[in-house]
Coordinates of C-alpha atoms and ligand atoms in Angstrom, one line a residue:
X1 CA 20.8 -225.1 41.8
X2 CA 18.4 -223.8 44.3
X3 CA 19.9 -221.1 46.4
X4 CA 18.6 -218.1 48.2
X5 CA 19.8 -215.6 50.6
X6 CA 20.3 -216.9 54.2
X7 CA 20.4 -214.3 56.9
X8 CA 22.5 -213.9 60.0
X9 CA 20.8 -212.8 63.2
X10 CA 22.6 -211.8 66.4
X11 CA 23.7 -214.6 68.6
X12 CA 21.3 -215.3 71.6
X13 CA 22.6 -214.2 75.0
X14 CA 20.3 -215.6 77.6
X15 CA 20.6 -219.2 78.9
X16 CA 17.1 -220.1 77.8
X17 CA 17.4 -218.8 74.3
X18 CA 20.9 -220.2 73.9
X19 CA 20.4 -223.7 75.3
X20 CA 16.7 -224.5 75.7
X21 CA 14.7 -222.7 73.1
X22 CA 17.5 -222.4 70.6
X23 CA 16.7 -222.2 66.8
X24 CA 20.3 -223.2 66.0
X25 CA 20.5 -226.6 64.3
X26 CA 23.8 -227.2 66.1
X27 CA 22.3 -226.7 69.6
X28 CA 19.3 -228.7 68.7
X29 CA 21.6 -231.5 67.5
X30 CA 23.4 -231.5 70.8
X31 CA 20.1 -231.5 72.7
X32 CA 19.2 -234.7 70.8
X33 CA 22.6 -236.1 71.6
X34 CA 22.2 -235.7 75.4
X35 CA 18.6 -236.9 75.2
X36 CA 19.7 -240.0 73.3
X37 CA 22.6 -240.8 75.5
X38 CA 20.4 -240.5 78.6
X39 CA 17.9 -243.0 77.1
X40 CA 20.7 -245.3 76.0
X41 CA 21.6 -245.6 79.6
X42 CA 18.0 -246.3 80.8
X43 CA 17.5 -248.8 77.9
X44 CA 20.8 -250.4 78.7
X45 CA 20.0 -251.0 82.4
X46 CA 16.7 -252.6 81.3
X47 CA 18.6 -254.9 78.9
X48 CA 20.9 -256.0 81.7
X49 CA 17.8 -256.9 83.8
X50 CA 16.4 -258.9 81.0
X51 CA 19.7 -260.7 80.5
X52 CA 20.1 -261.3 84.2
X53 CA 16.7 -263.0 84.4
X54 CA 17.7 -265.3 81.5
X55 CA 21.1 -266.3 82.9
X56 CA 20.2 -266.6 86.5
X57 CA 16.5 -267.3 86.7
X58 CA 15.1 -266.7 90.2
X59 CA 18.1 -264.8 91.5
X60 CA 18.0 -261.2 92.7
X61 CA 19.2 -258.5 90.4
X62 CA 22.4 -257.1 91.9
X63 CA 22.4 -253.7 93.6
X64 CA 19.2 -252.2 92.1
X65 CA 17.0 -255.3 92.6
X66 CA 16.1 -254.9 96.2
X67 CA 15.3 -251.3 95.7
X68 CA 13.1 -251.8 92.6
X69 CA 11.4 -255.1 93.3
X70 CA 11.1 -255.4 97.1
X71 CA 8.1 -257.6 96.9
X72 CA 10.0 -260.5 95.4
X73 CA 13.3 -260.0 97.3
X74 CA 15.0 -258.4 94.3
X75 CA 14.0 -260.9 91.6
X76 CA 12.5 -259.5 88.4
X77 CA 8.8 -260.5 88.5
X78 CA 7.3 -262.0 85.4
X79 CA 5.0 -259.1 84.6
X80 CA 7.8 -256.7 85.1
X81 CA 9.9 -258.8 82.7
X82 CA 7.3 -258.1 80.0
X83 CA 7.5 -254.4 80.7
X84 CA 11.3 -254.5 80.6
X85 CA 11.6 -256.0 77.1
X86 CA 8.8 -253.8 75.8
X87 CA 10.4 -250.6 77.2
X88 CA 13.9 -251.7 76.3
X89 CA 13.0 -252.2 72.6
X90 CA 10.9 -249.0 72.5
X91 CA 13.5 -246.9 74.2
X92 CA 16.4 -248.2 72.2
X93 CA 14.7 -247.8 68.8
X94 CA 12.7 -244.6 69.2
X95 CA 14.5 -242.8 72.1
X96 CA 18.1 -243.7 71.8
X97 CA 19.2 -244.6 68.2
X98 CA 16.7 -242.3 66.5
X99 CA 17.6 -239.1 68.4
X100 CA 21.4 -239.8 68.3
X101 CA 21.7 -240.7 64.6
X102 CA 18.8 -238.7 63.1
X103 CA 18.1 -236.0 65.6
X104 CA 21.7 -235.2 66.5
X105 CA 23.7 -236.0 63.4
X106 CA 20.9 -235.1 61.0
X107 CA 20.5 -231.7 62.6
X108 CA 24.2 -231.2 63.1
X109 CA 25.5 -232.4 59.8
X110 CA 23.0 -231.5 57.1
X111 CA 23.5 -227.7 57.1
X112 CA 27.2 -227.9 57.8
X113 CA 27.9 -230.5 55.1
X114 CA 25.9 -228.9 52.4
X115 CA 27.2 -225.4 53.2
X116 CA 24.0 -223.8 54.7
X117 CA 23.7 -221.5 57.7
X118 CA 20.8 -223.4 59.3
X119 CA 17.9 -225.7 58.5
X120 CA 15.2 -224.4 56.2
X121 CA 12.7 -224.1 59.1
X122 CA 14.5 -223.3 62.4
X123 CA 11.4 -222.8 64.5
X124 CA 9.9 -226.2 63.3
X125 CA 13.2 -227.7 64.2
X126 CA 13.0 -226.4 67.8
X127 CA 9.4 -227.6 68.2
X128 CA 10.5 -231.0 66.9
X129 CA 12.9 -231.4 69.8
X130 CA 10.5 -230.2 72.4
X131 CA 7.8 -232.6 71.1
X132 CA 10.4 -235.4 71.4
X133 CA 11.1 -234.4 75.0
X134 CA 7.4 -234.4 75.7
X135 CA 7.1 -237.8 74.2
X136 CA 9.9 -239.1 76.4
X137 CA 8.1 -237.8 79.5
X138 CA 4.9 -239.5 78.4
X139 CA 6.7 -242.8 77.9
X140 CA 8.5 -242.8 81.2
X141 CA 5.4 -241.7 83.0
X142 CA 4.0 -245.1 82.2
X143 CA 6.5 -246.6 84.6
X144 CA 4.8 -244.9 87.5
X145 CA 1.2 -245.8 86.8
X146 CA -0.6 -248.4 89.0
X147 CA -0.4 -251.3 86.6
X148 CA 3.0 -250.3 85.3
X149 CA 4.4 -249.5 81.9
X150 CA 3.3 -251.0 78.5
X151 CA 4.1 -254.7 78.3
X152 CA 3.0 -255.7 74.8
X153 CA 6.4 -255.7 73.1
X154 CA 7.9 -252.9 71.0
X155 CA 5.5 -253.9 68.2
X156 CA 2.5 -253.6 70.5
X157 CA 0.4 -256.2 68.7
X158 CA -3.2 -256.4 69.7
X159 CA -4.6 -258.2 71.6
X160 CA -1.6 -257.8 73.9
X161 CA -2.0 -254.0 73.5
X162 CA -5.8 -253.7 73.8
X163 CA -7.6 -253.3 77.0
X164 CA -7.9 -257.1 77.3
X165 CA -4.2 -257.7 77.1
X166 CA -3.1 -254.6 79.0
X167 CA -5.7 -252.7 81.0
X168 CA -3.3 -250.3 82.5
X169 CA -2.8 -246.6 81.6
X170 CA 0.9 -247.5 80.8
X171 CA 0.0 -248.9 77.4
X172 CA -2.2 -245.9 76.6
X173 CA 0.7 -243.6 77.5
X174 CA 3.0 -245.7 75.3
X175 CA 0.7 -245.4 72.3
X176 CA 0.3 -241.6 72.8
X177 CA 4.1 -241.2 73.3
X178 CA 4.8 -243.0 70.0
X179 CA 2.2 -240.8 68.3
X180 CA 3.8 -237.6 69.6
X181 CA 7.2 -238.8 68.7
X182 CA 5.9 -239.6 65.2
X183 CA 4.7 -236.0 64.8
X184 CA 8.1 -234.8 66.0
X185 CA 10.1 -236.9 63.6
X186 CA 7.8 -236.1 60.7
X187 CA 8.4 -232.4 61.3
X188 CA 12.2 -233.1 61.4
X189 CA 12.0 -235.1 58.2
X190 CA 10.2 -232.4 56.3
X191 CA 12.8 -230.0 57.5
X192 CA 15.7 -232.2 56.4
X193 CA 14.3 -232.8 53.0
X194 CA 13.5 -229.1 52.3
X195 CA 17.0 -228.1 53.6
X196 CA 18.8 -230.6 51.3
X197 CA 16.8 -229.6 48.3
X198 CA 16.9 -225.9 48.7
X199 CA 19.9 -224.9 50.7
X200 CA 22.8 -226.8 49.1
X201 CA 25.8 -224.4 48.5
X202 CA 26.1 -223.2 45.0
X203 CA 27.9 -225.7 42.8
X204 CA 26.8 -228.7 44.9
X205 CA 24.9 -231.2 42.8
X206 CA 23.3 -234.2 44.5
X207 CA 26.3 -236.4 43.7
X208 CA 28.6 -233.8 45.3
X209 CA 26.9 -234.3 48.6
X210 CA 28.8 -236.5 51.1
X211 CA 27.2 -240.0 51.4
X212 CA 26.3 -239.1 55.0
X213 CA 23.8 -236.6 53.6
X214 CA 22.5 -239.2 51.1
X215 CA 21.8 -241.5 54.0
X216 CA 20.2 -238.9 56.2
X217 CA 18.2 -237.5 53.2
X218 CA 16.8 -241.0 52.3
X219 CA 16.0 -241.6 55.9
X220 CA 14.1 -238.4 56.0
X221 CA 12.1 -239.5 53.0
X222 CA 11.1 -242.8 54.6
X223 CA 10.3 -241.0 57.8
X224 CA 8.0 -238.5 56.1
X225 CA 6.1 -241.3 54.3
X226 CA 5.9 -244.0 57.0
X227 CA 5.8 -242.3 60.4
X228 CA 2.3 -241.0 59.6
X229 CA 1.3 -244.7 59.0
X230 CA 2.4 -245.6 62.4
X231 CA 0.8 -242.5 63.8
X232 CA -2.5 -243.5 62.3
X233 CA -2.2 -247.0 63.7
X234 CA -1.4 -245.6 67.2
X235 CA -4.3 -243.3 67.0
X236 CA -6.7 -246.1 66.1
X237 CA -5.3 -248.1 69.0
X238 CA -5.9 -245.3 71.4
X239 CA -9.5 -245.0 70.1
X240 CA -9.9 -248.7 70.8
X241 CA -8.5 -248.3 74.3
X242 CA -10.2 -245.1 75.3
X243 CA -13.3 -244.5 73.1
X244 CA -14.6 -248.1 72.7
X245 CA -14.0 -248.5 69.0
X246 CA -13.1 -251.9 67.6
X247 CA -10.5 -251.4 64.9
X248 CA -8.3 -254.1 66.2
X249 CA -10.7 -256.1 68.4
X250 CA -12.4 -259.2 67.1
X251 CA -15.1 -261.6 68.3
X252 CA -16.5 -261.2 71.8
X253 CA -13.9 -258.6 72.6
X254 CA -15.6 -256.1 70.3
X255 CA -18.7 -254.4 71.6
X256 CA -20.3 -253.9 68.2
X257 CA -19.1 -255.1 64.8
X258 CA -15.7 -256.5 64.8
X259 CA -12.2 -255.4 63.7
X260 CA -9.1 -257.4 63.1
X261 CA -6.0 -257.8 65.3
X262 CA -3.9 -258.7 62.3
X263 CA -4.8 -255.4 60.7
X264 CA -2.5 -253.8 63.2
X265 CA 0.4 -256.0 62.2
X266 CA 0.0 -254.8 58.6
X267 CA -0.1 -251.2 59.6
X268 CA 2.8 -251.7 62.0
X269 CA 5.1 -253.4 59.6
X270 CA 4.2 -251.2 56.6
X271 CA 6.0 -248.7 58.9
X272 CA 8.2 -251.1 60.8
X273 CA 10.2 -252.5 57.9
X274 CA 11.1 -249.1 56.5
X275 CA 11.9 -248.1 60.0
X276 CA 14.8 -250.5 60.2
X277 CA 16.2 -248.8 57.1
X278 CA 15.4 -245.4 58.6
X279 CA 17.8 -246.3 61.3
X280 CA 20.5 -247.9 59.2
X281 CA 20.7 -245.5 56.3
X282 CA 22.4 -242.7 58.2
X283 CA 24.9 -245.2 59.6
X284 CA 25.6 -246.5 56.1
X285 CA 26.1 -243.1 54.8
X286 CA 28.4 -242.1 57.6
X287 CA 30.4 -245.3 57.3
X288 CA 30.7 -244.8 53.6
X289 CA 32.3 -241.4 54.1
X290 CA 34.5 -242.4 57.0
X291 CA 35.9 -245.4 55.2
X292 CA 37.0 -243.1 52.4
X293 CA 38.3 -240.4 54.8
X294 CA 40.5 -242.8 56.7
X295 CA 41.6 -244.9 53.7
X296 CA 42.7 -241.6 52.0
X297 CA 41.0 -242.7 48.8
X298 CA 37.9 -241.5 47.0
X299 CA 35.0 -243.6 48.0
X300 CA 34.9 -246.5 45.5
X301 CA 31.8 -246.3 43.3
X302 CA 30.3 -243.4 45.3
X303 CA 27.5 -242.8 42.8
X304 CA 26.7 -246.5 42.7
X305 CA 26.7 -246.5 46.5
X306 CA 24.2 -243.6 46.6
X307 CA 22.0 -245.2 44.0
X308 CA 22.1 -248.6 45.8
X309 CA 21.0 -246.8 49.0
X310 CA 18.2 -245.2 47.0
X311 CA 17.2 -248.6 45.5
X312 CA 17.1 -250.2 49.0
X313 CA 15.0 -247.3 50.2
X314 CA 12.5 -247.9 47.5
X315 CA 12.5 -251.7 47.9
X316 CA 12.1 -251.4 51.7
X317 CA 8.6 -250.2 51.1
X318 CA 7.3 -253.4 49.5
X319 CA 8.8 -256.2 51.7
X320 CA 7.0 -255.7 55.0
X321 CA 5.1 -259.0 54.8
X322 CA 8.3 -260.9 55.7
X323 CA 7.5 -260.1 59.3
X324 CA 4.2 -261.9 59.0
X325 CA 4.9 -265.2 57.4
X326 CA 3.4 -267.0 60.4
X327 CA 0.1 -265.1 60.3
X328 CA -1.5 -267.6 57.8
X329 CA -1.1 -265.3 54.8
X330 CA -1.8 -266.9 51.5
X331 CA 1.3 -268.8 50.1
X332 CA 1.1 -266.6 47.0
X333 CA 1.7 -263.6 49.2
X334 CA 4.4 -265.1 51.3
X335 CA 6.3 -266.1 48.1
X336 CA 5.9 -262.6 46.6
X337 CA 7.2 -261.0 49.8
X338 CA 10.1 -263.5 49.9
X339 CA 11.1 -262.7 46.4
X340 CA 11.0 -259.0 46.9
X341 CA 12.9 -259.3 50.2
X342 CA 15.6 -261.3 48.5
X343 CA 15.9 -258.6 45.8
X344 CA 17.3 -256.3 48.5
X345 CA 20.5 -258.4 48.6
X346 CA 21.5 -257.1 45.2
X347 CA 21.9 -253.4 46.0
X348 CA 23.2 -254.4 49.5
X349 CA 25.9 -256.5 47.9
X350 CA 26.8 -253.6 45.5
X351 CA 27.5 -251.1 48.2
X352 CA 29.1 -253.7 50.5
X353 CA 31.5 -254.4 47.6
X354 CA 32.0 -250.7 47.2
X355 CA 33.0 -250.4 50.9
X356 CA 35.6 -253.2 50.4
X357 CA 36.7 -251.4 47.2
X358 CA 37.3 -248.2 49.1
X359 CA 39.5 -250.1 51.6
X360 CA 41.4 -251.9 48.9
X361 CA 45.0 -250.6 48.7
X362 CA 44.0 -247.6 50.8
X363 CA 46.6 -246.1 53.2
X364 CA 44.4 -246.8 56.1
X365 CA 44.6 -244.8 59.3
X366 CA 43.3 -246.7 62.3
X367 CA 41.9 -243.8 64.3
X368 CA 38.9 -244.6 66.5
X369 CA 36.2 -243.4 64.0
X370 CA 37.8 -245.8 61.5
X371 CA 37.8 -248.7 63.9
X372 CA 34.2 -248.2 64.6
X373 CA 33.4 -248.0 60.9
X374 CA 35.2 -251.2 60.2
X375 CA 33.2 -252.7 63.0
X376 CA 30.0 -251.7 61.2
X377 CA 31.3 -253.4 58.0
X378 CA 31.8 -256.6 60.0
X379 CA 28.6 -256.7 62.0
X380 CA 26.4 -255.5 59.2
X381 CA 27.8 -258.3 57.0
X382 CA 26.8 -260.8 59.7
X383 CA 23.4 -259.2 60.2
X384 CA 22.6 -259.1 56.5
X385 CA 23.5 -262.7 55.9
X386 CA 21.3 -263.9 58.8
X387 CA 18.5 -261.9 57.2
X388 CA 18.4 -264.4 54.3
X389 CA 17.5 -267.2 56.6
X390 CA 14.6 -265.1 57.9
X391 CA 13.5 -263.9 54.5
X392 CA 13.1 -267.5 53.3
X393 CA 9.7 -268.7 54.2
X394 CA 10.6 -272.3 55.0
X395 CA 13.4 -271.4 57.4
X396 CA 11.5 -268.5 58.9
X397 CA 8.6 -270.7 60.0
X398 CA 11.0 -272.4 62.4
X399 CA 13.1 -269.3 63.3
X400 CA 10.3 -266.8 63.7
X401 CA 10.0 -265.5 67.3
X402 CA 13.1 -267.2 68.4
X403 CA 16.3 -265.6 69.7
X404 CA 17.7 -266.0 66.2
X405 CA 15.5 -263.1 65.1
X406 CA 16.7 -261.2 68.2
X407 CA 20.3 -261.9 67.2
X408 CA 19.7 -260.9 63.6
X409 CA 18.2 -257.5 64.3
X410 CA 20.6 -256.7 67.0
X411 CA 23.5 -257.3 64.6
X412 CA 21.9 -255.2 61.9
X413 CA 20.4 -252.5 64.1
X414 CA 21.8 -252.4 67.5
X415 CA 25.4 -253.4 66.6
X416 CA 25.8 -251.5 63.3
X417 CA 23.8 -248.5 64.3
X418 CA 25.5 -248.2 67.7
X419 CA 29.0 -248.6 66.2
X420 CA 28.1 -246.1 63.5
X421 CA 26.9 -243.7 66.1
X422 CA 30.1 -244.0 68.1
X423 CA 32.1 -243.5 64.9
X424 CA 30.2 -240.3 64.2
X425 CA 30.5 -239.1 67.7
X426 CA 34.3 -239.6 67.9
X427 CA 34.7 -238.1 64.4
X428 CA 32.6 -235.0 64.7
X429 CA 33.4 -234.3 68.3
X430 CA 35.9 -231.5 67.5
X431 CA 33.5 -229.8 65.2
X432 CA 30.6 -230.1 67.8
X433 CA 32.4 -229.3 71.0
X434 CA 35.8 -227.9 70.0
X435 CA 37.8 -230.7 71.6
X436 CA 39.0 -234.2 70.7
X437 CA 38.2 -237.2 72.7
X438 CA 41.1 -239.3 74.1
X439 CA 42.2 -241.8 71.4
X440 CA 43.6 -244.4 73.7
X441 CA 40.4 -244.7 75.7
X442 CA 38.4 -244.6 72.5
X443 CA 40.2 -247.6 71.3
X444 CA 39.8 -249.5 74.5
X445 CA 36.1 -248.7 74.3
X446 CA 36.0 -250.0 70.8
X447 CA 37.6 -253.3 71.5
X448 CA 35.6 -254.2 74.6
X449 CA 32.4 -253.1 72.8
X450 CA 33.0 -255.1 69.7
X451 CA 34.1 -258.3 71.5
X452 CA 31.2 -257.8 74.0
X453 CA 28.5 -257.4 71.3
X454 CA 29.7 -260.3 69.3
X455 CA 29.6 -262.5 72.4
X456 CA 26.0 -261.2 73.0
X457 CA 24.5 -261.4 69.6
X458 CA 26.3 -264.5 68.4
X459 CA 25.2 -266.3 71.6
X460 CA 21.6 -265.1 70.9
X461 CA 21.7 -266.6 67.4
X462 CA 23.0 -269.9 68.6
X463 CA 20.3 -270.4 71.3
X464 CA 17.7 -269.1 68.8
X465 CA 18.8 -271.7 66.2
X466 CA 18.5 -274.3 68.9
X467 CA 14.9 -273.2 69.4
X468 CA 14.9 -270.8 72.3
X469 CA 11.9 -268.5 72.1
X470 CA 12.1 -264.8 72.6
X471 CA 10.0 -263.0 75.2
X472 CA 9.5 -265.9 77.6
X473 CA 10.1 -265.1 81.2
X474 CA 11.6 -268.5 82.0
X475 CA 12.2 -270.6 78.9
X476 CA 14.1 -273.1 81.0
X477 CA 11.0 -274.8 82.2
X478 CA 11.3 -276.7 79.0
X479 CA 13.7 -279.5 79.2
X480 CA 15.4 -278.9 75.8
X481 CA 16.1 -275.3 76.8
X482 CA 17.8 -276.2 80.1
X483 CA 21.0 -277.1 78.3
X484 CA 21.1 -273.5 77.0
X485 CA 21.6 -271.9 80.4
X486 CA 25.3 -271.9 80.0
X487 CA 25.3 -270.0 76.7
X488 CA 22.8 -267.6 78.2
X489 CA 25.1 -267.0 81.2
X490 CA 27.9 -266.3 78.7
X491 CA 25.7 -263.8 76.8
X492 CA 24.8 -262.1 80.1
X493 CA 28.5 -261.8 81.2
X494 CA 29.3 -260.4 77.7
X495 CA 26.5 -257.9 78.1
X496 CA 27.7 -256.8 81.6
X497 CA 31.2 -256.3 80.2
X498 CA 30.0 -254.4 77.3
X499 CA 27.7 -252.3 79.5
X500 CA 30.5 -251.4 81.8
X501 CA 32.7 -250.4 78.9
X502 CA 30.2 -247.7 78.0
X503 CA 31.3 -245.9 81.1
X504 CA 34.7 -245.4 79.4
X505 CA 32.8 -243.6 76.6
X506 CA 30.7 -241.5 79.0
X507 CA 33.8 -240.4 81.0
X508 CA 35.8 -239.7 77.8
X509 CA 32.9 -237.7 76.4
X510 CA 32.1 -235.7 79.5
X511 CA 35.8 -235.0 80.0
X512 CA 36.2 -233.7 76.5
X513 CA 33.1 -231.6 76.6
X514 CA 33.5 -230.0 80.0
X515 CA 37.1 -230.3 81.3
X516 CA 39.5 -230.5 78.4
X517 CA 41.6 -227.4 77.9
X518 CA 43.3 -228.3 74.7
X519 CA 41.3 -227.0 71.7
X520 CA 40.9 -228.9 68.5
X521 CA 42.2 -227.4 65.2
X522 CA 39.8 -226.6 62.4
X523 CA 40.5 -229.9 60.5
X524 CA 42.2 -232.4 62.8
X525 CA 41.4 -235.4 60.6
X526 CA 42.5 -233.7 57.4
X527 CA 39.4 -234.2 55.3
X528 CA 37.9 -232.1 52.6
X529 CA 34.1 -231.8 53.3
X530 CA 32.7 -228.3 53.9
X531 CA 32.3 -228.5 57.7
X532 CA 36.1 -228.8 58.1
X533 CA 36.7 -225.5 56.3
X534 CA 35.4 -223.5 59.3
X535 CA 36.8 -223.3 62.8
X536 CA 36.1 -225.9 65.5
X537 CA 33.6 -225.7 67.1
X538 CA 31.4 -224.5 64.3
X539 CA 30.7 -220.8 64.8
X540 CA 27.4 -219.0 65.0
X541 CA 25.7 -219.4 61.6
X542 CA 28.4 -221.7 60.4
X543 CA 29.7 -220.0 57.3
X544 CA 30.5 -216.3 57.2
X545 CA 30.4 -216.5 53.4
X546 CA 28.4 -219.3 51.8
X547 CA 31.0 -221.6 50.2
X548 CA 31.1 -222.4 46.5
X549 CA 31.6 -226.1 45.8
X550 CA 34.0 -227.1 43.1
X551 CA 34.6 -230.8 43.6
X552 CA 33.3 -234.0 45.2
X553 CA 33.5 -234.8 48.9
X554 CA 36.3 -237.4 48.7
X555 CA 39.2 -236.0 46.8
X556 CA 42.3 -237.7 48.1
X557 CA 45.7 -238.8 46.9
X558 CA 45.7 -236.8 43.7
X559 CA 49.4 -237.0 42.5
X560 CA 49.2 -233.3 41.4
X561 CA 48.8 -232.2 45.0
X562 CA 51.8 -230.3 46.4
X563 CA 53.0 -229.7 49.9
X564 CA 52.2 -232.4 52.4
X565 CA 48.5 -232.5 52.0
X566 CA 46.8 -235.5 50.4
X567 CA 43.2 -234.1 50.3
X568 CA 41.4 -231.1 48.8
X569 CA 38.6 -229.1 50.2
X570 CA 35.3 -229.2 48.3
X571 CA 35.7 -225.5 47.7
X572 CA 39.0 -226.0 45.8
X573 CA 39.4 -226.5 42.1
X574 CA 40.7 -230.0 41.4
X575 CA 44.5 -230.0 41.1
X576 CA 45.6 -230.9 37.6
X577 CA 49.0 -232.2 36.7
Ligands
LIG1 C1 19.9 -257.4 54.4 C2 18.8 -257.9 54.3 C3 17.8 -258.2 55.4 C4 16.9 -259.2 55.3 C5 16.7 -260.2 54.2 C6 16.1 -259.2 56.5 C7 15.0 -260.1 56.8 C8 14.3 -260.1 58.0 C9 13.1 -260.9 58.2 C10 12.6 -261.9 57.2 C11 12.7 -260.7 59.4 C12 11.5 -261.3 60.1 C13 11.8 -262.5 60.9 C14 10.7 -263.0 61.8 O1 10.1 -262.2 62.5 O2 10.5 -264.2 61.7 C15 13.5 -259.7 60.0 C16 13.4 -259.2 61.3 C17 13.9 -258.0 61.6 N1 14.9 -257.3 61.0 FE1 15.8 -257.8 59.2 N2 16.5 -258.2 57.3 C18 17.5 -257.6 56.7 C19 18.2 -256.5 57.2 C20 17.8 -255.8 58.3 C21 18.3 -254.5 58.6 C22 19.3 -253.7 57.8 C23 17.7 -254.2 59.8 C24 17.9 -252.9 60.6 C25 18.6 -252.0 60.4 C26 16.9 -255.2 60.2 C27 16.1 -255.2 61.3 C28 15.2 -256.2 61.6 C29 14.3 -256.1 62.8 C30 14.2 -255.0 63.8 C31 13.5 -257.3 62.8 C32 12.6 -257.8 63.9 C33 11.5 -257.1 64.4 C34 10.8 -257.8 65.5 O3 10.3 -258.9 65.2 O4 10.7 -257.3 66.6 N3 16.9 -256.2 59.2 N4 14.5 -259.4 59.1
LIG2 CU1 11.7 -256.3 57.6

C-alpha cells in the first residue's frame, strides 16, 4: 500500500486565499459546483429557445425574445438557432456536466473517500479550476463577437467549422476554449489518478474503494488519454482557421495541397466516444454506492461491477467508428465497429443486473438521493437499449442524424448524468455545506424532473423514429414532418415544466447553503464510508489522524451487529457472531 506522510498547514485566513485561490480540494470542488450550476442555467435557457422554435415556429420567444432578437420581433433567427444548439451542446457537456460530476464530485470525494488530506498536487488542482474559468470566459466571449458564437454543432465538423462554414471569430474562440478546457481537465485527471494510487488510507486495497471512486478513477484515465486527442484536433483546426494550413480542408478550399474533412471526425470521435463514458462512469459509480447505502445491503457483486466498469472503459476506446457509419467507411470497418460496439452490452448487462441484485430484498429507504438513483437505473436502461438500434449499421443508416439519436444520448447522458448529479448533490450536501436540503422539496423536484424528462426524450425518440432530422431550423417545411408539430409542442411543454422545476432545486440549495440554521450531524444517512466518520462539514484537512481501513465500503445488515446500527464504518473490524 502506497502511503506517505501528509502534512497539515494552517488554515487560510483571507477571502482570496480561502475562496478564490484555495488549494483545498473541498473548496475547489465547490467552485466547480457553482460554475457548473451557472452554466447549467445558461445551457438550459438555450435549450428552451431551441424547443420553442421547434414547437412554435415563427413565434416570438416569450419574455427574453424581444430583448435578445429585436431585429426579428423576438423570433429566434435561423443563424442564431444554429448557434443555440451548438452552444447548448457544448455548454451542457463540457461546462455543466463535466464540472459538476468530475470537477466538483471528483475533487470533493476522492480525498475524503480514500482517507486522504488533499489531492496529490493541490497547486495543480487550483490551476485546473482557473483554466476552466478562463475557458468559460473564452467560450462566452464568442456570443459578443460580430458574427456571433460558433454554429457548427458541438462536434464542430469541418467544413462547418472552417473559415468557409463559419468565418466569425466565435468559432475560433470556441476551438480555443475547448483546447484550454482540455488542458484543465487533463491536469485534473493526472491529479485524480495519482491521488487514488498513492494516497489511499492504509489498509484500503483497490476493491475496498467505494464504487464512486472506481467510476471517478476510470473517468480520469479516459480523460488523461483522450482529452489530448481532442486538444490536438482543436489545435489543428485553429491552425487551419488562423494560419492557413489545410489539415481539414479539401479541394478548392485548400490553398496548397489538401487535407481531409473526415479526418476531423476520426479525431473527434476517438475522443468523443470515450467522452460519453467519461461523463457516465462517475454517475454509475455514485449510483452503485447509493443503491447499496439506501437498500441497506452490501452492493451485489461489487467486484464484478468494478470490473465491468473497467471492461467498458477499455472497450470504449475501440468503438468510435459507430458514429461514422454514414461517412462511406468500408463495410468491413462498419461491421467490425458494430461487433465491438455490441460487445459493450455484455459488461453493461452485468452491472445493470448487479444494480437490480442490490435492490433485491433490500430494506429500501426512499430518501431523495435514492429516488434520483432509481431514476438513473430507469433512464439509463432506456438509453442503453436505444443504443443497440444505433449500433446496428442497417438501422443506423436510417436513424443517423435524426431526433432518435438526440433522444438516445439525452437519455444516456443528459438524463442519467443529471439525475446522478442531483443524487450526489442531495446526498453529500451535509458533508459539503454542513446542512441538509429539504426532503419534501427534493422529492417534488425529483418527480417533476423525471416526468418532464421522459416527456421530452421519449417525444424526441418518437419524432426521430418518424424521420424528423436534428439541427434543422424548421423541419416542418416538409409535409411529412408537419404532422409532428403536436408531439414537438408536447416535448416543449415538458421541457418548460422541467426547466421551471429546477428553480425548486436552486431555492432549496441556496437556502440550505446560506440560510439554514439547523446543522447536519456527522453521519445523517447512516453509512459507513470514510467521509462520514468526520464532522459535517468536513474540517480543514479532513482527517486529524489518517484512518486505517479494515473492511469494505458497504457493510450492512450483519446479524452480529448490536445496538440499533445496521452498518459499520470502514475503519471498524467486521463484527463476527
Ligand atoms: C449502452 C450502449 C450504447 C450503445 C450501443 C450506443 C450506441 C450509439 C451509436 C451507434 C451512436 C451513433 C448514432 C448516430 O450518430 O447515428 C450513438 C450516439 C451517441 N451516444 Fe450512444 N450508445 C450507448 C451508450 C451511450 C452512453 C452511455 C452515452 C453517454 C453517457 C452515449 C452517448 C451518446 C452520444 C452523445 C451520441 C451522439 C453524439 C452526436 O451525434 O452528437 N451513448 N450511441
Ligand atoms: Cu459512441
